[in-house]
Amino acid sequence: MTPAARLSGAIDLLCAIQNAPFRPADATANNFFRDRRYIGGGDRRFISTLIWDVLRGWRRLHWHLRAIPGERNSDISPRLLCAAQLIFSGQEWGDVRELFSGDRYAPQSLTERETAILKELSGKTLSDVKQPKAVKFELPDWVLPYFEADFGEKLEEEMSALLTLPTLDLRVNLLKTTREKAKISLRKEGFEATETQYSPWGLRLRGRHPITSSRAFQDGLIEIQDEGSQLIAAAVEAKPGQRVLDYCAGAGGKTLALAMTMENKGQVIACDVSQPRLEGAIKRLRRAGVHNVTRHLLAEGDKWVKRREASFDTVLVDAPCSGTGTWRRNPDARLRFSEQDLKELTVKQAKILKIASKLVRPGGRLVYATCSLLSAENDKQRDQFLTENDQYELAQPEEMSSWLTESLKQKASFSLTPAQNGTDGFFVSVFKRKA
């Protein structure tokens, strides 16, 4: 594709994302490229990179464009956003103008108004000292006070880290290989991976890579999983022969890791309220060589839970949450998240914890986790649960998982952030049911 055709493709993708405001951008992008298989790998990466840069700088781009006299929100088109992002990424405005040639496969020529706007942006930087905090950090206005209360003096450091590009983290599947052998396999295919700092199974790649087309991935030697997510599975410390429940399993990312630490011995039950998500796990389980997992669809009025009270050695609750810890990876999620969403999620989290806690046998473990940076979903949920459940207590350091590093073992609850740990944002709390 020509540079102009690439830009045209990016504008079309941004239009598709804006036309599906309640759908995750990556799902829209996957469908977009699936319907346009003629777009090659390099062109796809250019288009994706440009669009994710636009989403990552959404509020700052709009701030600049609205600052131009006569410009209104309704006038800010996908064309203008893509062109503005190219200028802020270092391209000369004149070179950007030439891409809008109106030729075949190229975007239509810029209007006089669009030309004047792009001229106005020339020489400016995306971040500006005049921008309000919420704009500077790409946050919804309402959520800023929550982060200010939670992070205090570290606010700028933490929020700036949420704007950085995420790494591509992989979890080595110990059922099929070792971390060192996986590194060698990846190196043979041109992927230079380094070992992660905290996860004993993690490998890390910088930048974007077509890892799913690699032999190592297709043979089940590796799975794509952020290091922080791997540490949730590490904290569970599921052992061979145990009976373990992954209560909010989704598509099974952590289920796979639990089966791995159990060496395929014992039983893992993966539950979720979504049939498509559970069905999505089937292919992953097969590829990984996992055969000690069964799936169960949770439904309203289902007696399955009641019949299995106090029967599991360990229950993992990877609770539905705001996903604020993954905003550097899913920047569009910021645009959909509301304060009402947070209020509803905290109620749901408390309810799930209450139900799941009944499934743990006396002396067993309950692990609560989120991919959130907000204390309302993390520390406050932990404290509320302990207040309302005298059958539970926090695990002692000596009871924490042997898979964790010494620093993470010191407390029954730990948080991970992009700024402090180089992972997505996660929270983990390990409870023990009193014998």
GROMACS .gro file of C-alpha atoms in nm:
model
  435
    1MET     CA    1   0.000   0.000   0.000
    2THR     CA    2   0.111   0.355  -0.064
    3PRO     CA    3   0.150   0.591   0.235
    4ALA     CA    4  -0.171   0.766   0.127
    5ALA     CA    5  -0.360   0.435   0.108
    6ARG     CA    6  -0.234   0.344   0.455
    7LEU     CA    7  -0.365   0.674   0.589
    8SER     CA    8  -0.698   0.613   0.418
    9GLY     CA    9  -0.715   0.270   0.585
   10ALA     CA   10  -0.641   0.426   0.924
   11ILE     CA   11  -0.919   0.683   0.878
   12ASP     CA   12  -1.163   0.405   0.785
   13LEU     CA   13  -1.065   0.205   1.095
   14LEU     CA   14  -1.108   0.506   1.324
   15CYS     CA   15  -1.452   0.564   1.170
   16ALA     CA   16  -1.542   0.201   1.245
   17ILE     CA   17  -1.425   0.238   1.606
   18GLN     CA   18  -1.625   0.559   1.654
   19ASN     CA   19  -1.934   0.393   1.504
   20ALA     CA   20  -1.912   0.116   1.767
   21PRO     CA   21  -1.854   0.322   2.085
   22PHE     CA   22  -1.946   0.042   2.327
   23ARG     CA   23  -1.724  -0.219   2.165
   24PRO     CA   24  -1.353  -0.260   2.250
   25ALA     CA   25  -1.138  -0.106   1.977
   26ASP     CA   26  -0.924  -0.417   1.939
   27ALA     CA   27  -1.234  -0.626   1.858
   28THR     CA   28  -1.339  -0.372   1.596
   29ALA     CA   29  -0.986  -0.368   1.453
   30ASN     CA   30  -0.975  -0.749   1.434
   31ASN     CA   31  -1.296  -0.753   1.230
   32PHE     CA   32  -1.175  -0.464   1.015
   33PHE     CA   33  -0.857  -0.646   0.913
   34ARG     CA   34  -1.034  -0.982   0.880
   35ASP     CA   35  -1.263  -0.826   0.619
   36ARG     CA   36  -0.962  -0.678   0.438
   37ARG     CA   37  -0.719  -0.966   0.410
   38TYR     CA   38  -0.546  -0.786   0.123
   39ILE     CA   39  -0.383  -0.553   0.379
   40GLY     CA   40  -0.032  -0.686   0.440
   41GLY     CA   41   0.145  -0.722   0.772
   42GLY     CA   42   0.352  -0.403   0.744
   43ASP     CA   43   0.053  -0.196   0.636
   44ARG     CA   44  -0.155  -0.343   0.918
   45ARG     CA   45   0.109  -0.247   1.173
   46PHE     CA   46   0.125   0.110   1.042
   47ILE     CA   47  -0.253   0.150   1.052
   48SER     CA   48  -0.281  -0.006   1.400
   49THR     CA   49   0.005   0.202   1.539
   50LEU     CA   50  -0.145   0.527   1.409
   51ILE     CA   51  -0.492   0.449   1.544
   52TRP     CA   52  -0.367   0.340   1.884
   53ASP     CA   53  -0.157   0.657   1.903
   54VAL     CA   54  -0.473   0.857   1.831
   55LEU     CA   55  -0.664   0.669   2.103
   56ARG     CA   56  -0.375   0.710   2.347
   57GLY     CA   57  -0.369   1.087   2.286
   58TRP     CA   58  -0.744   1.134   2.245
   59ARG     CA   59  -0.804   1.409   2.500
   60ARG     CA   60  -0.486   1.598   2.417
   61LEU     CA   61  -0.563   1.589   2.044
   62HIS     CA   62  -0.913   1.722   2.106
   63TRP     CA   63  -0.776   1.988   2.341
   64HIS     CA   64  -0.545   2.121   2.068
   65LEU     CA   65  -0.814   2.109   1.801
   66ARG     CA   66  -1.076   2.276   2.019
   67ALA     CA   67  -0.827   2.551   2.105
   68ILE     CA   68  -0.834   2.666   1.742
   69PRO     CA   69  -1.093   2.946   1.700
   70GLY     CA   70  -1.417   2.823   1.548
   71GLU     CA   71  -1.346   2.455   1.603
   72ARG     CA   72  -1.609   2.249   1.783
   73ASN     CA   73  -1.622   1.889   1.904
   74SER     CA   74  -1.867   1.798   1.628
   75ASP     CA   75  -1.618   1.920   1.367
   76ILE     CA   76  -1.334   1.696   1.482
   77SER     CA   77  -1.341   1.419   1.225
   78PRO     CA   78  -1.135   1.097   1.204
   79ARG     CA   79  -0.952   1.261   0.910
   80LEU     CA   80  -0.848   1.552   1.126
   81LEU     CA   81  -0.748   1.333   1.421
   82CYS     CA   82  -0.527   1.107   1.208
   83ALA     CA   83  -0.364   1.402   1.032
   84ALA     CA   84  -0.304   1.582   1.363
   85GLN     CA   85  -0.144   1.270   1.513
   86LEU     CA   86   0.094   1.243   1.216
   87ILE     CA   87   0.202   1.604   1.274
   88PHE     CA   88   0.250   1.551   1.647
   89SER     CA   89   0.452   1.237   1.574
   90GLY     CA   90   0.702   1.445   1.375
   91GLN     CA   91   0.582   1.469   1.016
   92GLU     CA   92   0.588   1.806   0.841
   93TRP     CA   93   0.239   1.943   0.789
   94GLY     CA   94   0.311   1.990   0.419
   95ASP     CA   95   0.399   1.619   0.382
   96VAL     CA   96   0.078   1.528   0.560
   97ARG     CA   97  -0.120   1.756   0.326
   98GLU     CA   98   0.023   1.575   0.024
   99LEU     CA   99  -0.116   1.243   0.153
  100PHE     CA  100  -0.465   1.390   0.111
  101SER     CA  101  -0.430   1.394  -0.266
  102GLY     CA  102  -0.773   1.263  -0.361
  103ASP     CA  103  -0.607   1.011  -0.592
  104ARG     CA  104  -0.715   0.647  -0.604
  105TYR     CA  105  -0.697   0.486  -0.255
  106ALA     CA  106  -0.593   0.822  -0.103
  107PRO     CA  107  -0.808   1.039   0.126
  108GLN     CA  108  -0.996   1.326  -0.034
  109SER     CA  109  -0.811   1.658  -0.051
  110LEU     CA  110  -0.809   1.872   0.262
  111THR     CA  111  -1.059   2.154   0.281
  112GLU     CA  112  -0.940   2.509   0.337
  113ARG     CA  113  -1.054   2.481   0.698
  114GLU     CA  114  -0.868   2.152   0.755
  115THR     CA  115  -0.556   2.299   0.593
  116ALA     CA  116  -0.567   2.603   0.822
  117ILE     CA  117  -0.610   2.382   1.129
  118LEU     CA  118  -0.315   2.157   1.046
  119LYS     CA  119  -0.099   2.462   0.974
  120GLU     CA  120  -0.190   2.589   1.320
  121LEU     CA  121  -0.068   2.262   1.481
  122SER     CA  122   0.267   2.270   1.308
  123GLY     CA  123   0.556   2.301   1.553
  124LYS     CA  124   0.345   2.220   1.861
  125THR     CA  125   0.380   1.917   2.090
  126LEU     CA  126   0.097   1.687   2.195
  127SER     CA  127   0.147   1.755   2.565
  128ASP     CA  128   0.120   2.119   2.668
  129VAL     CA  129   0.178   2.284   3.006
  130LYS     CA  130  -0.159   2.462   2.974
  131GLN     CA  131  -0.353   2.134   2.960
  132PRO     CA  132  -0.562   2.047   3.269
  133LYS     CA  133  -0.443   1.742   3.464
  134ALA     CA  134  -0.720   1.515   3.339
  135VAL     CA  135  -0.639   1.607   2.978
  136LYS     CA  136  -0.264   1.576   3.030
  137PHE     CA  137  -0.305   1.226   3.177
  138GLU     CA  138  -0.583   1.120   2.936
  139LEU     CA  139  -0.832   1.057   3.216
  140PRO     CA  140  -1.207   1.109   3.243
  141ASP     CA  141  -1.258   1.419   3.459
  142TRP     CA  142  -1.452   1.230   3.725
  143VAL     CA  143  -1.182   0.967   3.787
  144LEU     CA  144  -0.896   1.212   3.850
  145PRO     CA  145  -0.989   1.270   4.220
  146TYR     CA  146  -0.986   0.893   4.279
  147PHE     CA  147  -0.633   0.863   4.143
  148GLU     CA  148  -0.519   1.174   4.330
  149ALA     CA  149  -0.643   1.022   4.656
  150ASP     CA  150  -0.486   0.683   4.581
  151PHE     CA  151  -0.146   0.795   4.450
  152GLY     CA  152  -0.085   1.136   4.609
  153GLU     CA  153   0.264   1.260   4.523
  154LYS     CA  154   0.317   0.969   4.281
  155LEU     CA  155   0.022   1.070   4.064
  156GLU     CA  156   0.224   1.215   3.775
  157GLU     CA  157   0.467   0.923   3.771
  158GLU     CA  158   0.189   0.663   3.772
  159MET     CA  159  -0.038   0.837   3.520
  160SER     CA  160   0.252   0.911   3.284
  161ALA     CA  161   0.342   0.541   3.287
  162LEU     CA  162  -0.017   0.461   3.182
  163LEU     CA  163   0.050   0.659   2.862
  164THR     CA  164   0.356   0.456   2.761
  165LEU     CA  165   0.363   0.172   2.510
  166PRO     CA  166   0.312  -0.168   2.675
  167THR     CA  167   0.555  -0.454   2.630
  168LEU     CA  168   0.457  -0.788   2.478
  169ASP     CA  169   0.482  -1.040   2.761
  170LEU     CA  170   0.474  -1.416   2.714
  171ARG     CA  171   0.422  -1.699   2.960
  172VAL     CA  172   0.628  -2.010   2.895
  173ASN     CA  173   0.422  -2.330   2.913
  174LEU     CA  174   0.617  -2.559   3.148
  175LEU     CA  175   0.401  -2.852   3.038
  176LYS     CA  176   0.590  -2.847   2.709
  177THR     CA  177   0.921  -2.668   2.758
  178THR     CA  178   1.143  -2.457   2.987
  179ARG     CA  179   1.197  -2.083   2.983
  180GLU     CA  180   1.549  -2.121   2.844
  181LYS     CA  181   1.438  -2.357   2.566
  182ALA     CA  182   1.150  -2.125   2.478
  183LYS     CA  183   1.394  -1.834   2.450
  184ILE     CA  184   1.607  -2.037   2.210
  185SER     CA  185   1.303  -2.137   2.003
  186LEU     CA  186   1.194  -1.775   1.975
  187ARG     CA  187   1.546  -1.659   1.887
  188LYS     CA  188   1.555  -1.905   1.597
  189GLU     CA  189   1.244  -1.736   1.462
  190GLY     CA  190   1.391  -1.387   1.501
  191PHE     CA  191   1.232  -1.290   1.834
  192GLU     CA  192   1.482  -1.173   2.095
  193ALA     CA  193   1.311  -1.219   2.431
  194THR     CA  194   1.437  -1.134   2.779
  195GLU     CA  195   1.332  -1.290   3.109
  196THR     CA  196   1.079  -1.101   3.319
  197GLN     CA  197   1.176  -0.969   3.661
  198TYR     CA  198   0.900  -1.116   3.877
  199SER     CA  199   0.734  -1.406   3.696
  200PRO     CA  200   0.939  -1.728   3.689
  201TRP     CA  201   0.773  -1.822   3.360
  202GLY     CA  202   0.777  -1.486   3.182
  203LEU     CA  203   0.951  -1.363   2.868
  204ARG     CA  204   0.930  -1.009   2.733
  205LEU     CA  205   0.951  -0.858   2.385
  206ARG     CA  206   0.977  -0.486   2.315
  207GLY     CA  207   0.750  -0.338   2.051
  208ARG     CA  208   0.491  -0.506   1.831
  209HIS     CA  209   0.557  -0.857   1.697
  210PRO     CA  210   0.348  -1.107   1.497
  211ILE     CA  211   0.400  -1.364   1.771
  212THR     CA  212   0.083  -1.562   1.704
  213SER     CA  213   0.225  -1.669   1.367
  214SER     CA  214   0.539  -1.811   1.531
  215ARG     CA  215   0.595  -2.184   1.561
  216ALA     CA  216   0.657  -2.144   1.936
  217PHE     CA  217   0.308  -2.002   1.983
  218GLN     CA  218   0.130  -2.242   1.750
  219ASP     CA  219   0.296  -2.541   1.921
  220GLY     CA  220   0.179  -2.421   2.261
  221LEU     CA  221   0.523  -2.342   2.403
  222ILE     CA  222   0.415  -1.989   2.493
  223GLU     CA  223   0.101  -1.789   2.566
  224ILE     CA  224   0.054  -1.412   2.544
  225GLN     CA  225   0.001  -1.293   2.902
  226ASP     CA  226   0.115  -0.980   3.084
  227GLU     CA  227   0.367  -1.047   3.359
  228GLY     CA  228   0.128  -0.904   3.619
  229SER     CA  229  -0.143  -1.147   3.512
  230GLN     CA  230   0.106  -1.433   3.542
  231LEU     CA  231   0.172  -1.328   3.901
  232ILE     CA  232  -0.194  -1.375   3.988
  233ALA     CA  233  -0.160  -1.740   3.887
  234ALA     CA  234   0.168  -1.758   4.078
  235ALA     CA  235  -0.005  -1.627   4.393
  236VAL     CA  236  -0.270  -1.900   4.367
  237GLU     CA  237   0.002  -2.168   4.385
  238ALA     CA  238  -0.224  -2.442   4.253
  239LYS     CA  239  -0.054  -2.775   4.324
  240PRO     CA  240  -0.069  -3.119   4.158
  241GLY     CA  241  -0.366  -3.321   4.281
  242GLN     CA  242  -0.564  -3.025   4.416
  243ARG     CA  243  -0.918  -2.921   4.330
  244VAL     CA  244  -0.907  -2.562   4.207
  245LEU     CA  245  -1.181  -2.328   4.087
  246ASP     CA  246  -1.122  -2.036   3.850
  247TYR     CA  247  -1.450  -1.859   3.924
  248CYS     CA  248  -1.429  -1.580   3.663
  249ALA     CA  249  -1.224  -1.764   3.402
  250GLY     CA  250  -1.314  -1.573   3.087
  251ALA     CA  251  -1.120  -1.714   2.793
  252GLY     CA  252  -0.895  -1.912   3.025
  253GLY     CA  253  -0.564  -1.726   3.037
  254LYS     CA  254  -0.509  -1.788   3.407
  255THR     CA  255  -0.678  -2.129   3.389
  256LEU     CA  256  -0.396  -2.239   3.159
  257ALA     CA  257  -0.135  -2.119   3.407
  258LEU     CA  258  -0.309  -2.297   3.697
  259ALA     CA  259  -0.317  -2.625   3.504
  260MET     CA  260   0.053  -2.579   3.430
  261THR     CA  261   0.154  -2.536   3.796
  262MET     CA  262  -0.059  -2.844   3.875
  263GLU     CA  263   0.137  -3.040   3.612
  264ASN     CA  264  -0.195  -3.150   3.460
  265LYS     CA  265  -0.274  -3.343   3.779
  266GLY     CA  266  -0.585  -3.279   3.985
  267GLN     CA  267  -0.884  -3.077   3.865
  268VAL     CA  268  -0.936  -2.720   3.753
  269ILE     CA  269  -1.289  -2.599   3.691
  270ALA     CA  270  -1.320  -2.285   3.479
  271CYS     CA  271  -1.644  -2.093   3.536
  272ASP     CA  272  -1.785  -1.787   3.367
  273VAL     CA  273  -2.118  -1.625   3.286
  274SER     CA  274  -2.029  -1.600   2.915
  275GLN     CA  275  -2.060  -1.906   2.691
  276PRO     CA  276  -1.856  -1.748   2.405
  277ARG     CA  277  -1.568  -1.671   2.644
  278LEU     CA  278  -1.566  -2.026   2.778
  279GLU     CA  279  -1.580  -2.169   2.427
  280GLY     CA  280  -1.291  -1.945   2.333
  281ALA     CA  281  -1.078  -2.130   2.587
  282ILE     CA  282  -1.113  -2.468   2.412
  283LYS     CA  283  -0.858  -2.401   2.138
  284ARG     CA  284  -0.610  -2.255   2.389
  285LEU     CA  285  -0.639  -2.555   2.619
  286ARG     CA  286  -0.573  -2.795   2.334
  287ARG     CA  287  -0.277  -2.599   2.205
  288ALA     CA  288  -0.123  -2.592   2.554
  289GLY     CA  289  -0.169  -2.966   2.605
  290VAL     CA  290  -0.394  -2.914   2.908
  291HIS     CA  291  -0.632  -3.198   2.997
  292ASN     CA  292  -0.727  -3.147   3.364
  293VAL     CA  293  -0.971  -2.858   3.302
  294THR     CA  294  -1.348  -2.874   3.283
  295ARG     CA  295  -1.573  -2.576   3.207
  296HIS     CA  296  -1.901  -2.466   3.361
  297LEU     CA  297  -2.135  -2.188   3.253
  298LEU     CA  298  -2.273  -1.999   3.553
  299ALA     CA  299  -2.640  -1.911   3.523
  300GLU     CA  300  -2.900  -1.737   3.740
  301GLY     CA  301  -3.063  -1.986   3.976
  302ASP     CA  302  -2.791  -2.245   3.907
  303LYS     CA  303  -2.760  -2.492   4.198
  304TRP     CA  304  -2.411  -2.595   4.084
  305VAL     CA  305  -2.245  -2.353   4.327
  306LYS     CA  306  -2.455  -2.453   4.627
  307ARG     CA  307  -2.380  -2.823   4.572
  308ARG     CA  308  -2.006  -2.756   4.578
  309GLU     CA  309  -1.979  -2.545   4.890
  310ALA     CA  310  -1.658  -2.600   5.092
  311SER     CA  311  -1.521  -2.843   4.833
  312PHE     CA  312  -1.226  -2.660   4.670
  313ASP     CA  313  -0.868  -2.634   4.795
  314THR     CA  314  -0.832  -2.296   4.626
  315VAL     CA  315  -1.071  -2.055   4.456
  316LEU     CA  316  -0.947  -1.775   4.231
  317VAL     CA  317  -1.171  -1.473   4.183
  318ASP     CA  318  -1.025  -1.265   3.902
  319ALA     CA  319  -1.312  -1.022   3.940
  320PRO     CA  320  -1.477  -0.815   3.667
  321CYS     CA  321  -1.334  -0.468   3.716
  322SER     CA  322  -1.269  -0.127   3.563
  323GLY     CA  323  -0.955  -0.245   3.382
  324THR     CA  324  -0.780   0.081   3.471
  325GLY     CA  325  -0.456  -0.114   3.511
  326THR     CA  326  -0.465  -0.205   3.142
  327TRP     CA  327  -0.537   0.142   3.003
  328ARG     CA  328  -0.194   0.172   2.840
  329ARG     CA  329  -0.287  -0.144   2.645
  330ASN     CA  330  -0.654  -0.053   2.591
  331PRO     CA  331  -0.661   0.329   2.575
  332ASP     CA  332  -1.011   0.335   2.428
  333ALA     CA  333  -1.146   0.185   2.753
  334ARG     CA  334  -1.092   0.525   2.919
  335LEU     CA  335  -1.351   0.675   2.689
  336ARG     CA  336  -1.622   0.424   2.787
  337PHE     CA  337  -1.567   0.414   3.166
  338SER     CA  338  -1.811   0.608   3.386
  339GLU     CA  339  -1.848   0.667   3.759
  340GLN     CA  340  -2.174   0.470   3.749
  341ASP     CA  341  -1.978   0.178   3.601
  342LEU     CA  342  -1.741   0.189   3.898
  343LYS     CA  343  -2.027   0.192   4.148
  344GLU     CA  344  -2.193  -0.106   3.982
  345LEU     CA  345  -1.864  -0.298   3.961
  346THR     CA  346  -1.783  -0.261   4.330
  347VAL     CA  347  -2.125  -0.401   4.422
  348LYS     CA  348  -2.074  -0.691   4.182
  349GLN     CA  349  -1.723  -0.762   4.314
  350ALA     CA  350  -1.844  -0.783   4.674
  351LYS     CA  351  -2.127  -1.016   4.571
  352ILE     CA  352  -1.893  -1.247   4.378
  353LEU     CA  353  -1.645  -1.260   4.666
  354LYS     CA  354  -1.923  -1.355   4.905
  355ILE     CA  355  -2.045  -1.640   4.683
  356ALA     CA  356  -1.696  -1.767   4.598
  357SER     CA  357  -1.587  -1.767   4.963
  358LYS     CA  358  -1.844  -2.039   5.040
  359LEU     CA  359  -1.679  -2.273   4.791
  360VAL     CA  360  -1.344  -2.289   4.974
  361ARG     CA  361  -1.289  -2.581   5.212
  362PRO     CA  362  -1.181  -2.507   5.571
  363GLY     CA  363  -0.807  -2.442   5.564
  364GLY     CA  364  -0.824  -2.360   5.191
  365ARG     CA  365  -0.733  -2.040   5.008
  366LEU     CA  366  -0.932  -1.767   4.836
  367VAL     CA  367  -0.742  -1.539   4.599
  368TYR     CA  368  -0.902  -1.210   4.493
  369ALA     CA  369  -0.754  -1.021   4.200
  370THR     CA  370  -0.831  -0.730   3.969
  371CYS     CA  371  -0.658  -0.549   3.685
  372SER     CA  372  -0.748  -0.218   3.849
  373LEU     CA  373  -0.544   0.064   4.002
  374LEU     CA  374  -0.835   0.196   4.209
  375SER     CA  375  -0.842   0.127   4.583
  376ALA     CA  376  -1.225   0.116   4.567
  377GLU     CA  377  -1.190  -0.214   4.382
  378ASN     CA  378  -0.884  -0.337   4.566
  379ASP     CA  379  -0.791  -0.254   4.926
  380LYS     CA  380  -1.141  -0.142   5.016
  381GLN     CA  381  -1.294  -0.462   4.881
  382ARG     CA  382  -1.041  -0.667   5.079
  383ASP     CA  383  -1.112  -0.477   5.401
  384GLN     CA  384  -1.488  -0.496   5.356
  385PHE     CA  385  -1.469  -0.872   5.293
  386LEU     CA  386  -1.266  -0.934   5.608
  387THR     CA  387  -1.506  -0.720   5.812
  388GLU     CA  388  -1.804  -0.920   5.692
  389ASN     CA  389  -1.643  -1.270   5.698
  390ASP     CA  390  -1.498  -1.384   6.026
  391GLN     CA  391  -1.422  -1.725   5.874
  392TYR     CA  392  -1.138  -1.570   5.675
  393GLU     CA  393  -0.803  -1.410   5.753
  394LEU     CA  394  -0.515  -1.286   5.540
  395ALA     CA  395  -0.246  -1.540   5.460
  396GLN     CA  396   0.080  -1.507   5.652
  397PRO     CA  397   0.409  -1.444   5.463
  398GLU     CA  398   0.519  -1.804   5.521
  399GLU     CA  399   0.191  -1.920   5.363
  400MET     CA  400   0.240  -1.722   5.043
  401SER     CA  401   0.325  -1.893   4.716
  402SER     CA  402   0.674  -2.028   4.653
  403TRP     CA  403   0.638  -1.905   4.293
  404LEU     CA  404   0.651  -1.541   4.410
  405THR     CA  405   0.966  -1.338   4.464
  406GLU     CA  406   1.066  -1.262   4.823
  407SER     CA  407   0.949  -0.900   4.795
  408LEU     CA  408   0.598  -1.005   4.689
  409LYS     CA  409   0.569  -1.271   4.959
  410GLN     CA  410   0.598  -1.023   5.244
  411LYS     CA  411   0.231  -0.922   5.239
  412ALA     CA  412  -0.089  -1.113   5.169
  413SER     CA  413  -0.193  -0.827   4.938
  414PHE     CA  414   0.021  -0.664   4.674
  415SER     CA  415  -0.028  -0.415   4.394
  416LEU     CA  416   0.157  -0.387   4.064
  417THR     CA  417   0.170  -0.076   3.845
  418PRO     CA  418   0.333   0.015   3.513
  419ALA     CA  419   0.544   0.281   3.688
  420GLN     CA  420   0.670   0.067   3.976
  421ASN     CA  421   0.686  -0.278   3.819
  422GLY     CA  422   0.676  -0.242   3.441
  423THR     CA  423   0.362  -0.457   3.427
  424ASP     CA  424  -0.002  -0.373   3.375
  425GLY     CA  425  -0.178  -0.261   3.692
  426PHE     CA  426  -0.296  -0.550   3.912
  427PHE     CA  427  -0.405  -0.615   4.269
  428VAL     CA  428  -0.388  -0.952   4.447
  429SER     CA  429  -0.505  -1.050   4.794
  430VAL     CA  430  -0.468  -1.400   4.940
  431PHE     CA  431  -0.713  -1.510   5.209
  432LYS     CA  432  -0.712  -1.829   5.412
  433ARG     CA  433  -1.028  -1.990   5.540
  434LYS     CA  434  -0.991  -2.077   5.905
  435ALA     CA  435  -0.980  -2.449   5.974
   0.00000   0.00000   0.00000
